[in-house]
GROMACS .gro file of C-alpha atoms in nm:
model
  324
    1MET     CA    1   7.318  10.322  14.245
    2ARG     CA    2   7.366  10.698  14.041
    3ARG     CA    3   7.714  10.457  13.968
    4MET     CA    4   7.547  10.139  13.808
    5LEU     CA    5   7.227  10.382  13.613
    6THR     CA    6   7.522  10.557  13.422
    7GLY     CA    7   7.657  10.297  13.336
    8LEU     CA    8   7.350  10.155  13.237
    9ILE     CA    9   7.286  10.454  13.046
   10ALA     CA   10   7.574  10.464  12.849
   11SER     CA   11   7.593  10.056  12.773
   12VAL     CA   12   7.197  10.074  12.635
   13VAL     CA   13   7.319  10.428  12.432
   14MET     CA   14   7.606  10.222  12.275
   15ALA     CA   15   7.369   9.974  12.206
   16MET     CA   16   7.121  10.180  12.032
   17SER     CA   17   7.373  10.409  11.804
   18ALA     CA   18   7.560  10.136  11.638
   19PRO     CA   19   7.382   9.957  11.491
   20VAL     CA   20   7.096  10.242  11.412
   21SER     CA   21   7.420  10.501  11.216
   22ALA     CA   22   7.500  10.159  11.061
   23GLN     CA   23   7.164  10.058  10.937
   24GLU     CA   24   7.121  10.434  10.808
   25PHE     CA   25   7.397  10.484  10.610
   26PRO     CA   26   7.417  10.610  10.357
   27SER     CA   27   7.290  10.950  10.500
   28LYS     CA   28   7.432  11.186  10.286
   29PRO     CA   29   7.658  11.231   9.995
   30VAL     CA   30   7.965  10.972   9.932
   31ARG     CA   31   8.305  11.022   9.750
   32ILE     CA   32   8.486  10.817   9.570
   33VAL     CA   33   8.841  10.878   9.588
   34VAL     CA   34   9.033  10.881   9.223
   35PRO     CA   35   9.390  10.901   9.204
   36PHE     CA   36   9.435  11.006   8.882
   37LEU     CA   37   9.417  11.272   8.635
   38PRO     CA   38   9.080  11.358   8.566
   39GLY     CA   39   9.005  11.299   8.166
   40ALA     CA   40   9.265  10.897   8.271
   41GLY     CA   41   9.117  10.572   8.174
   42ASN     CA   42   9.098  10.437   8.561
   43ASP     CA   43   8.892  10.861   8.604
   44VAL     CA   44   8.642  10.741   8.361
   45LEU     CA   45   8.599  10.394   8.538
   46GLY     CA   46   8.499  10.520   8.857
   47ARG     CA   47   8.307  10.782   8.712
   48LEU     CA   48   8.107  10.537   8.559
   49THR     CA   49   8.071  10.293   8.933
   50ALA     CA   50   7.979  10.647   9.047
   51GLU     CA   51   7.726  10.740   8.876
   52HIS     CA   52   7.507  10.379   8.877
   53LEU     CA   53   7.634  10.352   9.166
   54SER     CA   54   7.447  10.592   9.338
   55PRO     CA   55   7.058  10.596   9.286
   56ARG     CA   56   7.072  10.207   9.411
   57LEU     CA   57   7.236  10.351   9.736
   58GLY     CA   58   6.970  10.668   9.740
   59GLN     CA   59   7.280  10.977   9.770
   60PRO     CA   60   7.461  11.074   9.576
   61VAL     CA   61   7.794  10.897   9.474
   62THR     CA   62   8.071  11.209   9.424
   63VAL     CA   63   8.450  11.188   9.243
   64GLU     CA   64   8.731  11.374   9.369
   65ASN     CA   65   9.049  11.339   9.218
   66ARG     CA   66   9.338  11.325   9.441
   67ALA     CA   67   9.695  11.278   9.174
   68GLY     CA   68  10.012  11.242   9.217
   69ALA     CA   69  10.348  10.970   9.342
   70GLY     CA   70  10.179  10.763   9.108
   71SER     CA   71   9.870  10.753   9.345
   72GLN     CA   72  10.001  10.679   9.632
   73ILE     CA   73   9.864  11.093   9.788
   74GLY     CA   74   9.537  10.918   9.721
   75VAL     CA   75   9.547  10.621   9.833
   76ASP     CA   76   9.736  10.700  10.174
   77PHE     CA   77   9.475  11.020  10.160
   78VAL     CA   78   9.174  10.684  10.149
   79ALA     CA   79   9.378  10.485  10.432
   80LYS     CA   80   9.332  10.726  10.634
   81SER     CA   81   9.001  10.861  10.640
   82PRO     CA   82   8.754  10.762  10.886
   83PRO     CA   83   8.646  10.406  10.830
   84ASP     CA   84   8.219  10.480  10.791
   85GLY     CA   85   8.190  10.403  10.411
   86TYR     CA   86   8.177  10.810  10.303
   87THR     CA   87   8.552  10.822  10.157
   88LEU     CA   88   8.602  10.535   9.921
   89LEU     CA   89   8.868  10.415   9.695
   90TRP     CA   90   8.896  10.358   9.353
   91ALA     CA   91   9.187  10.155   9.377
   92ALA     CA   92   9.492  10.082   9.102
   93SER     CA   93   9.674   9.775   9.110
   94ASP     CA   94   9.942  10.029   9.059
   95GLY     CA   95   9.919  10.218   9.392
   96ILE     CA   96   9.811   9.844   9.581
   97SER     CA   97   9.972   9.597   9.439
   98VAL     CA   98  10.276   9.654   9.313
   99LEU     CA   99  10.327  10.079   9.480
  100PRO     CA  100  10.400   9.908   9.728
  101ALA     CA  101  10.670   9.613   9.621
  102VAL     CA  102  10.914   9.874   9.469
  103LYS     CA  103  10.905  10.159   9.731
  104ASP     CA  104  11.038  10.200  10.110
  105ASN     CA  105  10.843  10.360  10.331
  106MET     CA  106  10.541  10.388  10.197
  107PRO     CA  107  10.342  10.588  10.420
  108TYR     CA  108   9.968  10.301  10.427
  109LYS     CA  109  10.035   9.872  10.459
  110VAL     CA  110   9.913   9.657  10.236
  111PRO     CA  111   9.665   9.504  10.308
  112ASP     CA  112   9.590   9.570  10.673
  113ASP     CA  113   9.454   9.977  10.601
  114PHE     CA  114   9.173   9.898  10.346
  115THR     CA  115   8.873   9.747  10.396
  116PHE     CA  116   8.773   9.515  10.001
  117VAL     CA  117   8.466   9.545   9.914
  118SER     CA  118   8.559   9.429   9.590
  119ARG     CA  119   8.754   9.452   9.289
  120ILE     CA  120   8.541   9.529   8.918
  121VAL     CA  121   8.767   9.468   8.676
  122GLU     CA  122   9.109   9.325   8.520
  123LEU     CA  123   9.299   9.490   8.151
  124PRO     CA  124   9.557   9.294   8.026
  125PHE     CA  125   9.804   9.492   7.787
  126ALA     CA  126   9.817   9.527   7.416
  127LEU     CA  127  10.195   9.426   7.313
  128VAL     CA  128  10.323   9.740   7.112
  129VAL     CA  129  10.588   9.726   6.799
  130SER     CA  130  10.757  10.026   6.578
  131SER     CA  131  10.651   9.960   6.267
  132LYS     CA  132  11.017  10.070   6.185
  133LEU     CA  133  11.129   9.720   6.283
  134PRO     CA  134  11.146   9.351   6.184
  135ILE     CA  135  10.889   9.208   6.347
  136ASN     CA  136  10.588   9.115   6.317
  137SER     CA  137  10.566   8.769   6.580
  138VAL     CA  138  10.648   8.744   6.929
  139ALA     CA  139  10.900   8.565   6.717
  140ASP     CA  140  11.010   8.811   6.615
  141LEU     CA  141  11.076   8.990   6.929
  142LEU     CA  142  11.233   8.691   7.118
  143ALA     CA  143  11.473   8.633   6.798
  144TYR     CA  144  11.537   9.029   6.769
  145ALA     CA  145  11.610   9.066   7.102
  146LYS     CA  146  11.813   8.783   7.174
  147ALA     CA  147  12.043   8.857   6.822
  148ASN     CA  148  12.105   9.249   7.019
  149PRO     CA  149  12.109   9.231   7.385
  150GLY     CA  150  11.971   9.519   7.481
  151LYS     CA  151  11.943   9.736   7.200
  152LEU     CA  152  11.559   9.748   7.192
  153ARG     CA  153  11.384  10.065   7.355
  154TYR     CA  154  11.030   9.963   7.605
  155GLY     CA  155  10.879  10.319   7.704
  156THR     CA  156  10.636  10.298   7.992
  157SER     CA  157  10.485  10.551   8.173
  158GLY     CA  158  10.754  10.541   8.540
  159VAL     CA  159  10.953  10.298   8.724
  160GLY     CA  160  10.790  10.060   8.889
  161GLY     CA  161  10.396  10.056   8.789
  162VAL     CA  162  10.210   9.776   8.644
  163PRO     CA  163  10.324   9.798   8.228
  164HIS     CA  164  10.754   9.948   8.325
  165MET     CA  165  10.657   9.526   8.573
  166GLY     CA  166  10.535   9.315   8.369
  167THR     CA  167  10.785   9.403   8.080
  168VAL     CA  168  10.994   9.315   8.324
  169LEU     CA  169  10.830   8.988   8.381
  170MET     CA  170  10.785   8.941   8.035
  171GLU     CA  171  11.184   8.947   8.005
  172LYS     CA  172  11.273   8.765   8.236
  173ARG     CA  173  11.007   8.489   8.154
  174ALA     CA  174  11.146   8.522   7.830
  175GLY     CA  175  11.518   8.534   7.838
  176ILE     CA  176  11.566   8.825   7.696
  177LYS     CA  177  11.700   9.151   7.796
  178LEU     CA  178  11.552   9.461   7.720
  179GLN     CA  179  11.693   9.855   7.729
  180HIS     CA  180  11.416  10.111   7.946
  181ILE     CA  181  11.316  10.386   7.921
  182PRO     CA  182  11.096  10.503   8.182
  183TYR     CA  183  10.785  10.797   8.109
  184ARG     CA  184  10.627  11.097   8.272
  185GLY     CA  185  10.238  10.894   8.078
  186VAL     CA  186  10.132  10.652   7.949
  187ALA     CA  187  10.055  10.967   7.661
  188ALA     CA  188  10.414  11.038   7.584
  189VAL     CA  189  10.481  10.640   7.546
  190VAL     CA  190  10.211  10.605   7.268
  191ASN     CA  191  10.363  10.945   7.098
  192ASP     CA  192  10.647  10.771   7.098
  193LEU     CA  193  10.573  10.471   7.042
  194LEU     CA  194  10.378  10.664   6.692
  195GLY     CA  195  10.681  10.784   6.630
  196GLY     CA  196  10.968  10.568   6.595
  197HIS     CA  197  11.109  10.710   6.918
  198VAL     CA  198  11.077  10.371   7.150
  199ASP     CA  199  11.063  10.065   6.938
  200ILE     CA  200  10.776   9.868   7.227
  201GLY     CA  201  10.566   9.938   7.525
  202PHE     CA  202  10.302   9.789   7.689
  203VAL     CA  203   9.984   9.996   7.669
  204THR     CA  204   9.601   9.885   7.743
  205PRO     CA  205   9.381   9.782   7.453
  206PRO     CA  206   9.157  10.084   7.512
  207THR     CA  207   9.419  10.291   7.458
  208ILE     CA  208   9.623  10.147   7.179
  209LYS     CA  209   9.272  10.080   7.007
  210PRO     CA  210   9.160  10.418   6.803
  211HIS     CA  211   9.565  10.377   6.664
  212ALA     CA  212   9.507  10.000   6.583
  213GLY     CA  213   9.428   9.904   6.184
  214SER     CA  214   9.418  10.303   6.048
  215THR     CA  215   9.816  10.355   6.070
  216ASP     CA  216  10.166  10.142   5.949
  217LYS     CA  217  10.325  10.326   6.247
  218ILE     CA  218  10.284  10.068   6.478
  219ARG     CA  219  10.255   9.685   6.556
  220ILE     CA  220   9.968   9.458   6.789
  221ILE     CA  221  10.118   9.179   6.822
  222ALA     CA  222  10.039   9.026   7.202
  223THR     CA  223   9.819   9.084   7.442
  224THR     CA  224   9.863   8.956   7.807
  225GLY     CA  225   9.580   8.841   7.977
  226THR     CA  226   9.523   8.471   8.029
  227LYS     CA  227   9.226   8.460   7.701
  228ARG     CA  228   9.273   8.661   7.380
  229HIS     CA  229   9.096   9.074   7.412
  230ALA     CA  230   8.767   9.143   7.226
  231LEU     CA  231   8.864   9.446   7.127
  232PHE     CA  232   9.219   9.271   6.923
  233PRO     CA  233   9.076   8.898   6.852
  234ASP     CA  234   9.252   8.790   6.543
  235VAL     CA  235   9.589   8.903   6.805
  236PRO     CA  236   9.688   8.588   7.086
  237THR     CA  237   9.759   8.639   7.430
  238LEU     CA  238  10.180   8.595   7.470
  239ILE     CA  239  10.132   8.250   7.658
  240GLU     CA  240   9.982   8.160   7.285
  241ALA     CA  241  10.240   8.288   7.150
  242GLY     CA  242  10.533   8.077   7.326
  243ILE     CA  243  10.627   8.207   7.646
  244PRO     CA  244  10.464   8.072   7.929
  245ASP     CA  245  10.340   8.282   8.328
  246ALA     CA  246  10.298   8.519   8.137
  247VAL     CA  247   9.991   8.629   8.239
  248ILE     CA  248  10.040   9.074   8.303
  249THR     CA  249   9.630   9.282   8.400
  250ALA     CA  250   9.602   9.525   8.642
  251TRP     CA  251   9.255   9.518   8.766
  252TYR     CA  252   9.104   9.807   8.962
  253GLY     CA  253   8.794   9.751   9.166
  254VAL     CA  254   8.658   9.946   9.593
  255LEU     CA  255   8.880  10.009   9.849
  256ALA     CA  256   8.720  10.164  10.202
  257PRO     CA  257   8.957  10.250  10.545
  258ALA     CA  258   9.000   9.963  10.780
  259LYS     CA  259   8.736   9.848  10.976
  260LEU     CA  260   8.489   9.927  10.809
  261PRO     CA  261   8.141   9.850  10.991
  262ALA     CA  262   8.016   9.466  10.852
  263PRO     CA  263   7.661   9.631  10.793
  264VAL     CA  264   7.858   9.903  10.603
  265LEU     CA  265   8.112   9.677  10.393
  266ASP     CA  266   7.702   9.457  10.321
  267ARG     CA  267   7.582   9.769  10.192
  268LEU     CA  268   7.781   9.898   9.955
  269THR     CA  269   7.896   9.477   9.873
  270LYS     CA  270   7.572   9.456   9.782
  271ASP     CA  271   7.521   9.801   9.603
  272LEU     CA  272   7.837   9.821   9.387
  273ARG     CA  273   7.714   9.367   9.316
  274ALA     CA  274   7.354   9.521   9.135
  275THR     CA  275   7.549   9.812   8.976
  276LEU     CA  276   7.785   9.493   8.758
  277ALA     CA  277   7.486   9.379   8.693
  278ASP     CA  278   7.336   9.660   8.533
  279PRO     CA  279   7.366   9.607   8.185
  280GLN     CA  280   7.406  10.010   8.055
  281VAL     CA  281   7.701   9.978   8.294
  282GLN     CA  282   7.795   9.616   8.138
  283GLN     CA  283   7.761   9.755   7.783
  284ARG     CA  284   7.977  10.064   7.834
  285LEU     CA  285   8.257   9.828   7.980
  286ASP     CA  286   8.294   9.620   7.680
  287GLN     CA  287   8.326   9.950   7.518
  288LEU     CA  288   8.583  10.117   7.687
  289GLY     CA  289   8.732   9.689   7.618
  290TYR     CA  290   8.794   9.651   8.085
  291THR     CA  291   8.658   9.279   8.150
  292LEU     CA  292   8.440   9.248   8.442
  293SER     CA  293   8.585   9.071   8.722
  294PRO     CA  294   8.449   9.136   9.036
  295LEU     CA  295   8.585   8.945   9.346
  296GLU     CA  296   8.413   9.040   9.712
  297GLY     CA  297   8.653   9.047  10.001
  298ALA     CA  298   8.814   8.759  10.143
  299PRO     CA  299   8.927   8.609   9.838
  300PHE     CA  300   8.950   8.993   9.648
  301ARG     CA  301   9.160   9.082  10.007
  302ASP     CA  302   9.389   8.805   9.944
  303PHE     CA  303   9.377   8.792   9.571
  304VAL     CA  304   9.536   9.076   9.591
  305VAL     CA  305   9.792   8.958   9.866
  306ASN     CA  306   9.962   8.721   9.652
  307ASP     CA  307   9.966   8.918   9.285
  308LEU     CA  308  10.163   9.331   9.632
  309LYS     CA  309  10.396   8.913   9.712
  310THR     CA  310  10.414   8.865   9.301
  311TRP     CA  311  10.557   9.189   9.236
  312THR     CA  312  10.721   9.255   9.571
  313ALA     CA  313  10.881   8.901   9.451
  314LEU     CA  314  11.021   8.996   9.031
  315ALA     CA  315  11.168   9.366   9.244
  316LYS     CA  316  11.356   9.178   9.496
  317SER     CA  317  11.534   8.925   9.242
  318GLU     CA  318  11.574   9.230   8.996
  319ASN     CA  319  11.642   9.536   9.201
  320ILE     CA  320  11.377   9.738   9.109
  321LYS     CA  321  11.356  10.029   9.408
  322VAL     CA  322  11.160  10.339   9.332
  323GLU     CA  323  11.324  10.633   9.475
  324GLU     CA  324  11.204  10.842   9.784
   0.00000   0.00000   0.00000
């Protein structure tokens, strides 16, 4: 009888505790881990999301920067955190669907180690060329590159990032060969584009916008989305310019550790959806040059899996690897 009573009490406690804890979420502050340095575009987006998510959750939502190893450090920290909804990841394509494609022995596994809450925005790139070159269009670029194989230098923020992989994809689609010059961060790429030390580069529209139109040192000849970018409405896309299947975008969103309880996921999804519907948030995203692109739950997970497959296939065919 004592054994039966003990078992009954344990069952009742288990039955009561799980739903109560889920219903009470959140009962303390929530943190969003941004795996990049403070002040970067990723950080600005993460803080914007945190600021407007907080009043909807009814708790402070703080941002914690854990940068390093191409965002791997912060991503891994969240993957190994308790799946309780109080530690979230401001995820970017770099660490989730690109880095695992080019690096062996990753400490986390995509998609298994994560719960996919919501994609927030997507961002294409601007194809920027130095004004020192006789290149005014994509057609000029292709002609010049084919006449001078391997001589045009393109700068990126590092091996295995989206700008690097995107440029390799463009090379493959266009049948050209360029020379890769990796840097440590996008600021150095922009500086050397302005200085004419590298010839071309993929740079996000918000990053290059302050330098466009106010200097004769660079030209923006294309963008890489499915449609023209709002910041550069007169600039054609790569597809419009004649390069097929050349859509190259970065994405950003919110992930949580795997096995997040369904009620907690539902609450986060609902409040993020309301956050993205906020006109103030939409206006700020427009000002920053980001395209709102919400995608929740399983469709978000499927999108990431397909994105990872695309970059993995490209890395394999072009023998691209990031060393430990």
